[in-house]
CSV table of C-alpha atoms and ligand atoms in Angstrom, one decimal:
chain,number,residue,atom,x,y,z
R,1,MET,CA,71.9,212.8,3.0
R,2,ILE,CA,73.0,215.4,0.6
R,3,THR,CA,74.4,215.5,-3.0
R,4,LEU,CA,77.1,217.4,-4.5
R,5,HIS,CA,77.7,217.1,-8.2
R,6,ASP,CA,77.7,213.5,-8.8
R,7,LEU,CA,78.4,212.0,-5.3
R,8,GLN,CA,76.3,211.5,-2.1
R,9,PHE,CA,77.5,212.4,1.3
R,10,VAL,CA,75.9,211.4,4.8
R,11,SER,CA,75.8,213.1,7.9
R,12,PHE,CA,79.2,212.7,9.8
R,13,ILE,CA,80.2,215.2,12.5
R,14,SER,CA,77.4,217.6,14.1
R,15,GLU,CA,77.8,221.2,14.4
R,16,LYS,CA,77.7,220.9,18.2
R,17,LYS,CA,80.7,218.7,18.0
R,18,ILE,CA,82.7,220.9,15.7
R,19,THR,CA,81.6,224.0,18.1
R,20,GLU,CA,82.7,222.2,21.0
R,21,ALA,CA,86.3,221.2,19.5
R,22,ILE,CA,86.9,224.8,18.4
R,23,ASP,CA,85.9,226.2,21.9
R,24,GLU,CA,88.6,223.8,23.2
R,25,VAL,CA,91.4,224.9,20.6
R,26,SER,CA,90.6,228.4,21.4
R,27,ASN,CA,90.9,228.1,25.1
R,28,LYS,CA,94.3,226.7,24.7
R,29,LEU,CA,95.3,229.5,22.3
R,30,ASN,CA,94.0,232.1,24.9
R,31,LYS,CA,96.3,230.4,27.4
R,32,ASP,CA,99.3,229.9,25.3
R,33,LEU,CA,99.4,233.2,23.3
R,34,ALA,CA,97.7,235.8,25.6
R,35,TYR,CA,100.6,238.5,25.4
R,36,ASP,CA,102.3,237.3,22.3
R,37,ARG,CA,100.1,239.4,19.9
R,38,PRO,CA,100.0,236.5,17.6
R,39,LEU,CA,99.4,236.6,13.7
R,40,PHE,CA,96.9,234.0,12.8
R,41,ILE,CA,97.5,232.9,9.0
R,42,GLY,CA,94.4,231.1,7.6
R,43,VAL,CA,95.2,228.6,4.6
R,44,LEU,CA,92.6,229.5,2.0
R,45,ASN,CA,90.2,228.6,0.9
R,46,GLY,CA,89.1,225.8,3.4
R,47,ALA,CA,90.3,227.4,6.6
R,48,PHE,CA,88.3,230.5,6.2
R,49,MET,CA,85.1,229.2,8.6
R,50,PHE,CA,87.7,228.0,11.1
R,51,THR,CA,89.8,230.9,11.2
R,52,SER,CA,86.7,233.1,11.7
R,53,GLU,CA,85.6,231.1,14.5
R,54,VAL,CA,89.1,231.1,16.3
R,55,LEU,CA,89.3,234.8,15.9
R,56,LYS,CA,85.9,235.2,17.5
R,57,ARG,CA,87.0,233.3,20.5
R,58,PHE,CA,90.6,234.8,20.9
R,59,ARG,CA,90.4,237.3,23.8
R,60,TYR,CA,93.7,239.4,23.4
R,61,GLU,CA,95.5,241.5,20.7
R,62,CYS,CA,96.1,239.5,17.7
R,63,GLU,CA,96.2,240.0,13.6
R,64,VAL,CA,95.0,237.7,11.1
R,65,SER,CA,96.1,237.1,7.4
R,66,PHE,CA,95.1,234.6,4.7
R,67,VAL,CA,97.5,232.9,2.5
R,68,LYS,CA,97.0,230.4,-0.4
R,69,MET,CA,99.2,227.8,-1.8
R,70,ALA,CA,99.4,227.5,-5.3
R,71,SER,CA,101.2,225.3,-7.6
R,72,TYR,CA,103.1,226.3,-10.7
R,73,ASP,CA,105.3,224.3,-13.1
R,74,GLY,CA,108.9,224.7,-12.3
R,75,ILE,CA,111.3,226.3,-15.0
R,76,THR,CA,114.1,223.9,-14.9
R,77,THR,CA,112.3,220.9,-13.7
R,78,THR,CA,109.0,219.1,-14.4
R,79,SER,CA,108.0,218.9,-11.1
R,80,GLN,CA,105.3,221.1,-9.3
R,81,VAL,CA,106.7,223.8,-7.3
R,82,LYS,CA,104.5,225.3,-4.5
R,83,GLU,CA,104.3,229.3,-3.8
R,84,LEU,CA,102.7,231.1,-1.1
R,85,ILE,CA,100.4,233.9,-2.1
R,86,GLY,CA,98.9,236.5,-0.1
R,87,LEU,CA,101.4,237.2,2.7
R,88,LYS,CA,102.0,240.8,3.2
R,89,GLU,CA,103.1,240.9,6.6
R,90,ASP,CA,106.7,241.1,7.8
R,91,ILE,CA,106.7,237.9,10.0
R,92,SER,CA,110.5,237.8,11.0
R,93,GLY,CA,110.5,237.3,15.0
R,94,ARG,CA,106.7,237.0,15.0
R,95,SER,CA,104.7,234.5,16.7
R,96,VAL,CA,102.5,232.8,14.0
R,97,VAL,CA,99.8,230.4,14.2
R,98,ILE,CA,98.8,228.7,11.0
R,99,LEU,CA,95.4,227.7,10.8
R,100,GLU,CA,94.2,224.8,8.7
R,101,ASP,CA,90.8,223.3,7.9
R,102,ILE,CA,92.4,219.8,7.5
R,103,VAL,CA,95.6,218.1,7.7
R,104,ASP,CA,96.0,214.7,6.2
R,105,THR,CA,99.4,213.8,4.7
R,106,GLY,CA,100.9,216.9,6.0
R,107,THR,CA,102.5,217.7,2.8
R,108,THR,CA,100.8,221.3,2.5
R,109,VAL,CA,101.6,222.1,6.1
R,110,GLU,CA,105.4,221.1,5.6
R,111,GLU,CA,105.8,223.1,2.6
R,112,LEU,CA,104.2,226.1,4.1
R,113,ILE,CA,106.3,226.0,7.3
R,114,ASN,CA,109.4,225.6,5.2
R,115,ILE,CA,108.5,228.9,3.2
R,116,LEU,CA,107.7,230.8,6.5
R,117,ARG,CA,110.9,229.7,7.9
R,118,ASP,CA,112.9,231.2,4.7
R,119,LYS,CA,111.1,234.3,5.6
R,120,GLY,CA,112.5,234.5,9.2
R,121,CYS,CA,109.8,233.4,11.2
R,122,ALA,CA,110.9,231.3,14.2
R,123,ALA,CA,107.8,230.6,16.3
R,124,ILE,CA,105.3,228.7,14.1
R,125,ARG,CA,102.4,226.8,15.6
R,126,ILE,CA,99.9,224.7,13.5
R,127,GLY,CA,96.3,224.4,14.5
R,128,THR,CA,93.8,222.2,12.4
R,129,LEU,CA,90.1,221.8,12.6
R,130,PHE,CA,90.4,218.2,11.4
R,131,PHE,CA,93.3,215.8,11.6
R,132,LYS,CA,93.7,212.3,9.8
R,133,PRO,CA,96.2,210.6,11.9
R,134,GLU,CA,96.2,207.4,9.7
R,135,ALA,CA,96.9,209.5,6.6
R,136,TYR,CA,99.7,211.8,8.4
R,137,THR,CA,103.1,211.1,6.9
R,138,LYS,CA,105.3,213.9,8.4
R,139,GLU,CA,107.4,214.4,11.6
R,140,ILE,CA,106.0,218.2,12.4
R,141,THR,CA,104.0,218.1,15.5
R,142,ILE,CA,100.5,219.6,14.8
R,143,ASP,CA,100.1,221.8,18.2
R,144,TYR,CA,96.3,222.2,18.1
R,145,ILE,CA,94.1,219.6,16.8
R,146,GLY,CA,90.4,220.0,16.7
R,147,ILE,CA,88.9,216.5,15.8
R,148,ASN,CA,90.8,213.4,14.9
R,149,ILE,CA,89.0,211.7,12.0
R,150,PRO,CA,89.6,208.5,10.1
R,151,ASN,CA,90.8,208.6,6.6
R,152,ARG,CA,87.7,209.6,4.9
R,153,PHE,CA,86.7,212.2,2.4
R,154,ILE,CA,84.9,214.8,4.1
R,155,VAL,CA,82.8,218.3,3.1
R,156,GLY,CA,81.4,221.1,5.0
R,157,TYR,CA,82.7,223.6,7.3
R,158,GLY,CA,85.0,225.2,4.8
R,159,LEU,CA,86.0,221.9,3.0
R,160,ASP,CA,84.8,221.3,-0.6
R,161,TYR,CA,84.1,218.6,-3.1
R,162,ASN,CA,85.1,220.3,-6.6
R,163,GLY,CA,83.8,223.8,-5.0
R,164,LEU,CA,80.7,222.8,-3.5
R,165,GLY,CA,79.8,222.0,0.1
R,166,ARG,CA,82.1,224.7,2.0
R,167,ASN,CA,78.9,226.5,3.3
R,168,LEU,CA,77.5,223.4,5.1
R,169,THR,CA,77.8,224.0,8.9
R,170,GLU,CA,78.1,220.3,9.8
R,171,VAL,CA,80.4,217.7,8.2
R,172,TYR,CA,79.4,215.0,5.9
R,173,GLN,CA,81.4,212.0,4.7
R,174,LEU,CA,81.3,210.3,1.4
R,175,LYS,CA,78.6,207.9,1.3
R,176,GLU,CA,80.6,204.7,0.7
R,177,ASN,CA,77.8,202.1,0.1
R,178,ASN,CA,74.2,202.1,-1.1
R,179,MET,CA,72.7,200.2,2.0
R,180,THR,CA,68.7,200.5,2.5
R,181,ASN,CA,68.2,200.8,6.0
R,182,LEU,CA,64.6,200.8,7.1
R,183,VAL,CA,63.2,201.4,10.4
R,184,LEU,CA,60.0,199.6,10.3
R,185,PHE,CA,57.9,201.3,13.1
R,186,GLY,CA,54.4,201.1,14.3
R,187,PRO,CA,52.6,200.0,17.8
R,188,PRO,CA,52.7,196.4,18.8
R,189,GLY,CA,50.4,194.1,16.5
R,190,ALA,CA,50.6,196.7,13.6
R,191,GLY,CA,52.0,194.0,11.3
R,192,LYS,CA,55.7,194.9,11.6
R,193,GLY,CA,56.7,191.3,11.7
R,194,THR,CA,54.4,190.0,8.9
R,195,GLN,CA,55.7,192.8,6.5
R,196,ALA,CA,59.4,192.6,7.4
R,197,GLU,CA,59.3,189.1,6.1
R,198,VAL,CA,57.7,190.0,2.8
R,199,LEU,CA,60.0,192.9,2.3
R,200,LYS,CA,63.2,191.3,3.6
R,201,GLU,CA,62.8,189.0,0.4
R,202,LYS,CA,61.7,191.5,-2.0
R,203,TYR,CA,64.6,193.8,-1.2
R,204,ASP,CA,67.2,191.1,-0.1
R,205,LEU,CA,67.7,193.0,3.3
R,206,VAL,CA,68.6,191.5,6.5
R,207,HIS,CA,65.6,191.6,8.9
R,208,ILE,CA,66.5,192.3,12.8
R,209,SER,CA,63.5,192.0,15.1
R,210,THR,CA,64.8,192.9,18.6
R,211,GLY,CA,61.7,191.3,20.2
R,212,ASP,CA,62.5,188.0,18.3
R,213,VAL,CA,66.2,188.1,19.5
R,214,PHE,CA,65.2,188.8,22.9
R,215,ARG,CA,62.5,185.6,22.7
R,216,TYR,CA,65.1,183.5,21.3
R,217,ASN,CA,67.5,184.4,24.2
R,218,ILE,CA,64.8,183.8,26.8
R,219,LYS,CA,63.9,180.3,25.1
R,220,ASN,CA,67.6,179.4,25.3
R,221,ALA,CA,67.9,180.6,28.8
R,222,THR,CA,70.9,182.9,28.0
R,223,GLU,CA,72.0,185.6,30.4
R,224,LEU,CA,70.7,188.2,28.2
R,225,GLY,CA,67.2,186.4,28.0
R,226,THR,CA,67.1,186.1,31.7
R,227,LEU,CA,67.8,189.9,32.2
R,228,ALA,CA,65.5,190.9,29.4
R,229,LYS,CA,62.5,188.7,30.7
R,230,SER,CA,61.4,190.4,33.7
R,231,TYR,CA,61.1,193.6,31.7
R,232,ILE,CA,59.2,191.9,28.5
R,233,ASP,CA,56.9,189.9,30.9
R,234,LYS,CA,55.5,193.2,32.0
R,235,GLY,CA,55.4,195.2,28.8
R,236,GLN,CA,58.2,197.4,29.6
R,237,LEU,CA,61.2,198.1,27.6
R,238,VAL,CA,64.7,196.6,28.1
R,239,PRO,CA,67.2,199.0,29.4
R,240,ASP,CA,68.6,201.0,26.4
R,241,GLN,CA,72.4,199.8,26.8
R,242,VAL,CA,71.4,196.2,26.9
R,243,THR,CA,69.3,196.5,23.7
R,244,ILE,CA,71.8,198.6,22.0
R,245,ASN,CA,74.5,196.1,22.4
R,246,MET,CA,72.6,193.4,21.3
R,247,LEU,CA,71.7,195.3,18.4
R,248,ASN,CA,75.3,196.0,17.3
R,249,ALA,CA,76.1,192.4,17.6
R,250,GLU,CA,73.3,191.5,15.5
R,251,VAL,CA,74.4,194.1,12.7
R,252,ASP,CA,78.0,192.9,13.1
R,253,LYS,CA,77.0,189.3,12.1
R,254,ASN,CA,76.1,190.5,8.7
R,255,PRO,CA,79.1,192.5,7.4
R,256,ASN,CA,78.1,192.0,3.8
R,257,ALA,CA,74.3,193.0,4.2
R,258,LYS,CA,72.7,195.1,1.3
R,259,GLY,CA,71.1,196.8,4.2
R,260,PHE,CA,68.8,196.0,7.2
R,261,ILE,CA,65.1,196.3,8.3
R,262,PHE,CA,65.0,197.2,11.9
R,263,ASP,CA,61.8,196.0,13.4
R,264,GLY,CA,61.4,196.9,17.1
R,265,PHE,CA,64.2,199.0,17.0
R,266,PRO,CA,64.9,201.9,17.8
R,267,ARG,CA,62.4,202.4,20.6
R,268,THR,CA,64.1,205.3,22.4
R,269,GLU,CA,66.0,208.5,21.4
R,270,ALA,CA,69.0,207.1,22.7
R,271,GLN,CA,68.6,203.9,20.7
R,272,ALA,CA,68.2,206.2,17.6
R,273,ALA,CA,71.3,207.9,18.1
R,274,SER,CA,73.4,204.9,18.8
R,275,LEU,CA,71.8,203.4,15.5
R,276,ALA,CA,73.0,206.7,13.5
R,277,ALA,CA,76.2,206.3,15.0
R,278,LEU,CA,76.3,202.5,14.3
R,279,LEU,CA,75.4,203.3,10.3
R,280,VAL,CA,78.1,206.2,10.2
R,281,SER,CA,80.7,203.9,10.9
R,282,LYS,CA,79.7,201.9,7.8
R,283,GLY,CA,79.4,205.0,5.8
R,284,SER,CA,75.8,204.8,5.7
R,285,GLU,CA,72.5,206.1,7.5
R,286,VAL,CA,69.0,205.0,8.2
R,287,SER,CA,67.4,205.5,4.8
R,288,ALA,CA,63.6,205.9,6.1
R,289,MET,CA,61.3,205.3,9.0
R,290,VAL,CA,58.1,203.6,7.4
R,291,ALA,CA,55.3,203.7,10.2
R,292,LEU,CA,52.5,201.4,10.0
R,293,GLU,CA,49.4,203.3,11.5
R,294,VAL,CA,46.6,201.1,13.0
R,295,ASP,CA,43.9,202.3,15.4
R,296,ASP,CA,44.4,201.3,19.1
R,297,GLU,CA,41.3,198.9,19.5
R,298,VAL,CA,42.1,197.0,16.1
R,299,LEU,CA,45.4,196.4,17.7
R,300,VAL,CA,44.2,195.1,21.0
R,301,GLN,CA,41.8,192.7,18.9
R,302,ARG,CA,44.7,191.6,16.6
R,303,LEU,CA,47.2,190.7,19.6
R,304,LEU,CA,44.4,189.0,21.5
R,305,GLU,CA,43.7,186.9,18.5
R,306,ARG,CA,47.5,186.2,18.0
R,307,GLY,CA,48.0,185.4,21.6
R,308,LYS,CA,45.7,182.3,21.3
R,309,THR,CA,48.4,180.8,18.9
R,310,SER,CA,51.6,182.7,19.3
R,311,GLY,CA,52.2,181.3,22.7
R,312,ARG,CA,53.5,184.9,23.7
R,313,PRO,CA,52.7,185.6,27.3
R,314,ASP,CA,52.8,189.4,26.5
R,315,ASP,CA,49.9,188.7,24.0
R,316,ALA,CA,47.4,186.7,26.3
R,317,ASN,CA,46.7,189.5,28.6
R,318,GLU,CA,44.7,192.6,27.7
R,319,GLY,CA,46.5,194.6,30.5
R,320,VAL,CA,49.9,193.8,29.3
R,321,ILE,CA,48.7,194.7,25.5
R,322,ARG,CA,47.4,197.8,26.5
R,323,ASN,CA,50.5,198.7,28.7
R,324,ARG,CA,52.6,197.9,25.7
R,325,ILE,CA,50.6,200.3,23.2
R,326,LYS,CA,50.6,203.1,26.1
R,327,VAL,CA,54.5,202.3,26.4
R,328,TYR,CA,54.7,202.8,22.2
R,329,TYR,CA,53.0,206.0,22.6
R,330,ASP,CA,54.6,207.4,25.8
R,331,GLU,CA,58.0,206.6,25.0
R,332,THR,CA,58.4,205.3,21.3
R,333,ALA,CA,56.3,207.9,19.3
R,334,ILE,CA,58.7,210.7,19.9
R,335,LEU,CA,61.0,209.0,17.4
R,336,LYS,CA,58.3,210.3,14.8
R,337,ASN,CA,59.6,213.6,15.5
R,338,TYR,CA,63.5,212.4,15.6
R,339,TYR,CA,62.8,211.0,11.9
R,340,GLN,CA,60.4,213.6,10.7
R,341,LYS,CA,63.0,216.4,11.4
R,342,GLU,CA,65.5,214.5,9.1
R,343,ASN,CA,62.8,214.2,6.5
R,344,LYS,CA,62.9,210.5,6.9
R,345,TYR,CA,59.3,209.9,8.4
R,346,PHE,CA,56.7,208.1,5.9
R,347,GLY,CA,53.4,207.1,7.8
R,348,VAL,CA,51.5,204.2,5.8
R,349,ASP,CA,48.0,203.1,6.5
R,350,GLY,CA,48.4,199.7,8.2
R,351,VAL,CA,44.7,198.3,8.0
R,352,GLY,CA,44.0,196.3,4.9
R,353,GLY,CA,45.0,193.0,3.3
R,354,ILE,CA,48.9,191.9,3.5
R,355,ASN,CA,49.6,192.5,-0.3
R,356,GLU,CA,47.9,195.7,-0.1
R,357,ILE,CA,49.9,197.1,2.8
R,358,THR,CA,53.1,195.8,1.2
R,359,GLY,CA,52.3,197.7,-1.9
R,360,ARG,CA,51.9,200.9,0.1
R,361,LEU,CA,55.2,200.4,1.8
R,362,SER,CA,56.9,199.5,-1.4
R,363,SER,CA,55.9,202.7,-3.3
R,364,VAL,CA,57.8,204.6,-0.2
R,365,ILE,CA,60.8,202.3,-0.5
R,366,ASP,CA,61.0,202.5,-4.2
R,367,LYS,CA,61.5,206.2,-4.0
R,368,LEU,CA,64.3,206.2,-1.4
F,1,AMP,P1,58.2,193.3,20.3
F,1,AMP,O1,58.2,191.9,19.7
F,1,AMP,O2,58.9,194.1,19.1
F,1,AMP,O3,56.8,193.8,20.6
F,1,AMP,O4,59.0,193.4,21.4
F,1,AMP,C1,58.4,192.7,22.6
F,1,AMP,C2,59.5,193.2,23.8
F,1,AMP,O5,60.7,193.1,23.8
F,1,AMP,C3,58.9,194.8,24.1
F,1,AMP,O6,57.5,194.9,24.8
F,1,AMP,C4,60.2,195.0,24.9
F,1,AMP,O7,60.1,194.7,26.2
F,1,AMP,C5,61.1,194.1,24.4
F,1,AMP,N1,62.1,194.9,23.4
F,1,AMP,C6,62.1,194.8,22.2
F,1,AMP,N2,62.7,195.7,21.4
F,1,AMP,C7,63.2,196.6,22.2
F,1,AMP,C8,63.8,197.8,22.2
F,1,AMP,N3,64.3,198.3,21.1
F,1,AMP,N4,64.1,198.5,23.2
F,1,AMP,C9,63.7,197.9,24.3
F,1,AMP,N5,62.9,196.8,24.7
F,1,AMP,C10,62.8,196.1,23.5
């Protein structure tokens, strides 16, 4: 998450995705305009980065110019009139490609085209890095579209919020809500379930334990339960797509949640990526991964003890317990790196009294 002036923004479109979109647009331009010696016209300020990237990829003769649309008050009317500044080239009879950072309602593009046509330019094409189909109100065809986006406020890659954010190499969207989404992490037996129950009350969050949802389905002999049982009984992970679909359905059941505690999810990088995408679609993100750290031997003893009363077959057998802990370190612990890279990983000592551990977790959560 980043802050620009008074507003917070969350990651939305990665640099990789943007680069791929520019590659695609540029490939088309190379095909369509190889021998036209086109004049690319970048619309300032927003399109400077996109224009430069397109130019770097255009392999044939071309020229580039930058323009700005400025408003001034009409002399005879009170309405605002748009003026084009910066265009020195003679464009009559030339092949022109307007490059925009974003087209939303289409008003600017329409005005720009009218002005260029008045100057005698016949062959005008339009390319934009971002396009908002829901907001677009004009008839003019946009010839080259990088990425279609929903009607959200975005910054980065040339686009700004009151002057800031243009230098960001990925695109962020306005954070629309103040959800607190915690990934509660730690090996089996670390006390995630116990702490989740306390934290859920304290912070008014919805607790989703993927293990609990699987067990509920097994108990009720649902299709999902039958599928998951064979994996769970051996202490293995249930396949990603099954788990991801289930998690998405659980989140969708709580459209008004102030936030979630994800307990036992994500356990793989694919699950982490899908969780990020799910939360982005809600204008939110993972706030933090808080991990309970407990020594292996303490875990085995705790789980064997729990197995005496929990009725969980995967708690009763020391071999299965050790396999679950091994699976955690082999497959799941990579997520520590995943969230560390985003500065969202917080390790917390998971040994001690319940209140004591809640206190340690709260001091992390209260600072988010
Ligand atoms: P837990 O109650 O979190 O220890 O989960 C019990 C078992 O449910 C695990 O050993 C896995 O077999 C399965 N499971 C729970 N969460 C996931 C997940 N996110 N991905 C795959 N399998 C899971």
